[in-house]
Amino acid sequence: MTSLKDHSKAGSGRVVISVDAMGGDRGPAAVVAGISHSARKNPELDFILHGPEDQLSKLVRKRRGLSERCTIRHAEGVVNMDDKPSQVMRHGKGTSMWSALESVRDGEATVAVSCGNTGALMALSMIRLRKLPGVNRPAIAVLWPSRNPQDFNVMLDVGADIRADAEDLLQYAMMGASYARNGLDLARPRIGLLNVGTEEHKGRAELKQAHDLIEAHAEEGGFDFVGFVEGGDIPGTRCDVIVTDGFTGNVALKTGEGTASLIGDLLKEAFAYSPLSRFASLLALTSMRRLKKRIDPRRVNGGVFLGLNGTVVKSHGSADPTGISAAVKLAFELARSGFGDRLAARVASAAELAQDAAGQKDKKHA
Amino acid sequence: MTSLKDHSKAGSGRVVISVDAMGGDRGPAAVVAGISHSARKNPELDFILHGPEDQLSKLVRKRRGLSERCTIRHAEGVVNMDDKPSQVMRHGKGTSMWSALESVRDGEATVAVSCGNTGALMALSMIRLRKLPGVNRPAIAVLWPSRNPQDFNVMLDVGADIRADAEDLLQYAMMGASYARNGLDLARPRIGLLNVGTEEHKGRAELKQAHDLIEAHAEEGGFDFVGFVEGGDIPGTRCDVIVTDGFTGNVALKTGEGTASLIGDLLKEAFAYSPLSRFASLLALTSMRRLKKRIDPRRVNGGVFLGLNGTVVKSHGSADPTGISAAVKLAFELARSGFGDRLAARVASAAELAQDAAGQKDKKHA
């Protein structure tokens, strides 16, 4: 068990983000362009960039002012998109992904960002950063455009693990609440448990168990529990955090992305249909940009790995500079809020609470 | 075990649809308006309408030409949206929903349409129509707007049952292929099995089993098996039929609907933002209508219950006359194609095949 790192950078002005330059579909040029954009926008940011030194130093030198704020850490190897997590765990040492995690492990950086292979990144994060004491399964949380005033909801797990029992779902609720407090600035997030109906008698047995467990820990966890929610509530206003297992969450995430992308394409087709509609589309350009900004997946780019000794932001593999920059921004916000330490504290107390959940429940609520 | 009904109306010109007038959110007036619209558009259609006689006859008389093509079958009781399926099974006799299913059971009508409570409708369908020989779990299939040439994909199960083992998933593949052949006119549908990744080593154990089982039966089932697909493929072009358990399918369906509805509302907001954008929206009106027609859930209204002795179309509870009419149209197409009998034949042979699946597999594919 590793002890909690001293994230001495958190809250003290400058924030160091560790960035894996390799492994994304668009190569290191997109990554360097993304961090350069972030660096210009945010003077408090510094970077440690991991990958082949000569290639990276050329890219960094091209961006004015970036060299001074960016340390390059040489790493020869690259984790590819189709590498199996089990292989990467055995042979991943020396890759840019491994190196990026080492900077968080050593406390040089507060958060790591990578757009590489998700399964490999989670596997390496588990062995290098280790799970937080009290966490059984780490989870990946994403932000989802919603009708809520904060514009986004949190959903987890979206694919760290295909299984989750009732206690795992309770931990997801705790971690999701912590993320919503620090990432979305919600004092008392509302948690919903994803199911096929909102009636309490519906759904799988482990969900009914999780329902009661989460309900019993709402007070201690500093959240409100709204009970079961449905797929339609993921972008809705009934709750701020949607808790589910990684299989269901992954399907929901990709279904939502696929649907949004289909509608976007059909919208383009509709506007390209006739001269009149093409004229209308010119007039509608700013309206469309406003809409796009709201639901553009690049702007909410970044799944956050929760439940580890250190925070890891997984950017989309296909992220362009805008997407990379959004992931860096998220990493910065989490680093500055001291999210990692707060989450650790919350989960540790939750673990203690969960241990005597069944026995204590009746007494506490009597 | 009941024997297969003689759906003598199928294929012979006139088609009789049994319609539950009650139980929808908008009451019987919307249902009568919907069937009246269908009747005007399609001269081959006749109806048996179930509900309180005096109320319904008033509504029907108001619609010119409808009385002659619509038999009213008196039923006093109504199944409400919040009635529990178990209660409806015990006390549902005498409701309009029960009565609507009886017309199919007795062979007077080929397909039943209801916009009532889904759980109750499935429960009553199971006890009154019974499962097809060889079917373990019936499924609900929906059409989903897609990029495929046929404009829609089929997904099942979207909520008949929250569980499905490998053999159930094989039956879903068989039934879904049959539905796609008859409902979407695809000679050889491509089947995909929903998972969290397309690699064969990923996912739950029962999915790997189902993968091999479906693959082994593709030839006999008259479909192509494309292997695992992801949430993003539901509106995509990789397959025509997405097979999954009812829990995952229900979450995916509602997530997709919720995402589409959010984007629709944001689009309206974007266009209402300024005088220029409001002007643009006027010019874009026909483009928008074209888009809406393509993805309007009312136009693909109707989940089909598969695996019963008789076909049941479940319309959205909130369906308006346009939605009801779309459900009736779907019911008509399925009735005319003789879908019920074809499905029964296909599933019966699949059941035989599945019984010796494990043993035969090696020999056949050696």
Short mmCIF file of C-alpha atoms in Angstrom, two decimals, chain A residues 84 144-147 162-163 194-196 201 203-205 207 230-232 234-235 245-248 250-252 254-256 258-263 265-267 269-271 273 276-277 279-280 283-284 286-288 290-291 294-295, chain B residues 84-85 144-147 162-163 194-196 201 203-205 207 230-232 234-235 245-248 250-252 254-256 258-263 265-267 269-271 273 276-277 279-280 283-284 287-288 290-291 294-295:
data_model
loop_
_atom_site.label_atom_id
_atom_site.label_comp_id
_atom_site.label_asym_id
_atom_site.label_seq_id
_atom_site.Cartn_x
_atom_site.Cartn_y
_atom_site.Cartn_z
CA LYS A 84 -3.47 -5.46 -24.52
CA TRP A 144 -22.16 14.81 -19.63
CA PRO A 145 -23.98 17.82 -21.08
CA SER A 146 -27.19 18.27 -19.09
CA ARG A 147 -30.13 20.57 -18.46
CA ILE A 162 -17.41 -4.30 -16.27
CA ARG A 163 -18.64 -5.45 -12.87
CA LEU A 194 -29.12 4.05 -12.84
CA ASN A 195 -31.85 1.44 -13.31
CA VAL A 196 -34.58 0.48 -15.78
CA HIS A 201 -39.16 -2.88 -6.71
CA GLY A 203 -34.17 -4.02 -11.34
CA ARG A 204 -31.44 -6.41 -10.38
CA ALA A 205 -30.91 -7.60 -6.82
CA LEU A 207 -29.14 -2.60 -7.40
CA GLU A 230 -33.30 6.08 -15.86
CA GLY A 231 -31.25 6.58 -19.01
CA GLY A 232 -33.26 9.68 -19.84
CA ILE A 234 -28.39 11.18 -17.59
CA PRO A 235 -28.71 14.54 -19.42
CA ASP A 245 -21.48 -0.24 -13.33
CA GLY A 246 -18.78 0.15 -15.99
CA PHE A 247 -20.55 -2.02 -18.56
CA THR A 248 -23.82 -0.08 -18.50
CA ASN A 250 -19.81 2.54 -21.15
CA VAL A 251 -22.75 1.55 -23.34
CA ALA A 252 -24.71 4.64 -22.24
CA LYS A 254 -21.12 5.59 -26.37
CA THR A 255 -24.82 5.51 -27.21
CA GLY A 256 -25.15 9.14 -26.20
CA GLY A 258 -23.25 8.15 -31.20
CA THR A 259 -26.70 9.71 -31.08
CA ALA A 260 -25.31 13.23 -30.79
CA SER A 261 -22.94 12.61 -33.68
CA LEU A 262 -25.75 11.19 -35.86
CA ILE A 263 -27.93 14.22 -35.17
CA ASP A 265 -24.49 14.89 -39.32
CA LEU A 266 -28.20 14.88 -40.15
CA LEU A 267 -28.30 18.56 -39.22
CA GLU A 269 -27.32 17.26 -44.36
CA ALA A 270 -30.54 19.14 -43.68
CA PHE A 271 -28.75 22.47 -44.11
CA TYR A 273 -30.20 20.29 -48.93
CA LEU A 276 -32.34 28.31 -49.34
CA SER A 277 -31.30 25.98 -46.55
CA PHE A 279 -28.40 30.45 -46.97
CA ALA A 280 -30.27 29.81 -43.73
CA LEU A 283 -27.42 33.08 -40.91
CA ALA A 284 -27.68 30.37 -38.29
CA THR A 286 -23.49 31.74 -34.65
CA SER A 287 -26.50 29.93 -33.21
CA MET A 288 -25.03 26.64 -34.36
CA ARG A 290 -23.32 28.29 -29.59
CA LEU A 291 -25.04 24.91 -29.65
CA ARG A 294 -22.44 23.42 -25.46
CA ILE A 295 -22.39 19.80 -26.60
CA LYS B 84 -47.94 -3.22 -10.87
CA PRO B 85 -47.71 -6.01 -13.47
CA TRP B 144 -33.57 3.23 -33.96
CA PRO B 145 -32.66 6.00 -36.45
CA SER B 146 -29.38 5.01 -38.08
CA ARG B 147 -26.93 5.85 -40.86
CA ILE B 162 -33.59 -7.44 -17.12
CA ARG B 163 -31.66 -10.68 -17.54
CA LEU B 194 -23.56 -5.20 -27.73
CA ASN B 195 -20.44 -5.08 -25.58
CA VAL B 196 -17.95 -2.57 -24.15
CA HIS B 201 -11.50 -11.07 -25.23
CA GLY B 203 -16.72 -8.29 -21.67
CA ARG B 204 -18.72 -10.58 -19.46
CA ALA B 205 -18.48 -14.34 -19.66
CA LEU B 207 -21.34 -12.46 -23.74
CA GLU B 230 -20.38 -0.84 -29.07
CA GLY B 231 -22.95 1.77 -28.02
CA GLY B 232 -21.78 4.03 -30.84
CA ILE B 234 -26.47 1.46 -32.35
CA PRO B 235 -27.14 4.35 -34.76
CA ASP B 245 -30.10 -7.87 -22.52
CA GLY B 246 -33.18 -5.86 -21.48
CA PHE B 247 -31.36 -3.89 -18.79
CA THR B 248 -28.61 -2.58 -21.04
CA ASN B 250 -33.44 -0.11 -21.87
CA VAL B 251 -30.70 2.18 -20.54
CA ALA B 252 -29.31 2.66 -24.07
CA LYS B 254 -33.59 5.99 -22.86
CA THR B 255 -30.10 7.54 -22.99
CA GLY B 256 -30.43 7.94 -26.75
CA GLY B 258 -32.78 11.75 -23.67
CA THR B 259 -29.73 12.92 -25.63
CA ALA B 260 -31.80 13.57 -28.77
CA SER B 261 -34.38 15.49 -26.76
CA LEU B 262 -31.67 17.60 -25.05
CA ILE B 263 -30.10 18.47 -28.39
CA ASP B 265 -34.18 21.76 -26.93
CA LEU B 266 -30.70 23.31 -27.14
CA LEU B 267 -31.26 23.77 -30.87
CA GLU B 269 -32.68 27.79 -27.58
CA ALA B 270 -29.88 28.51 -30.02
CA PHE B 271 -32.37 29.66 -32.65
CA TYR B 273 -31.22 33.61 -29.03
CA LEU B 276 -30.92 37.23 -36.51
CA SER B 277 -31.03 33.66 -35.30
CA PHE B 279 -34.85 34.96 -38.77
CA ALA B 280 -32.43 32.19 -39.70
CA LEU B 283 -35.48 30.15 -43.36
CA ALA B 284 -34.26 26.87 -41.92
CA SER B 287 -34.55 21.82 -43.26
CA MET B 288 -35.44 21.42 -39.61
CA ARG B 290 -36.76 17.25 -42.68
CA LEU B 291 -34.37 16.51 -39.82
CA ARG B 294 -35.96 11.62 -39.65
CA ILE B 295 -35.39 11.40 -35.92
#
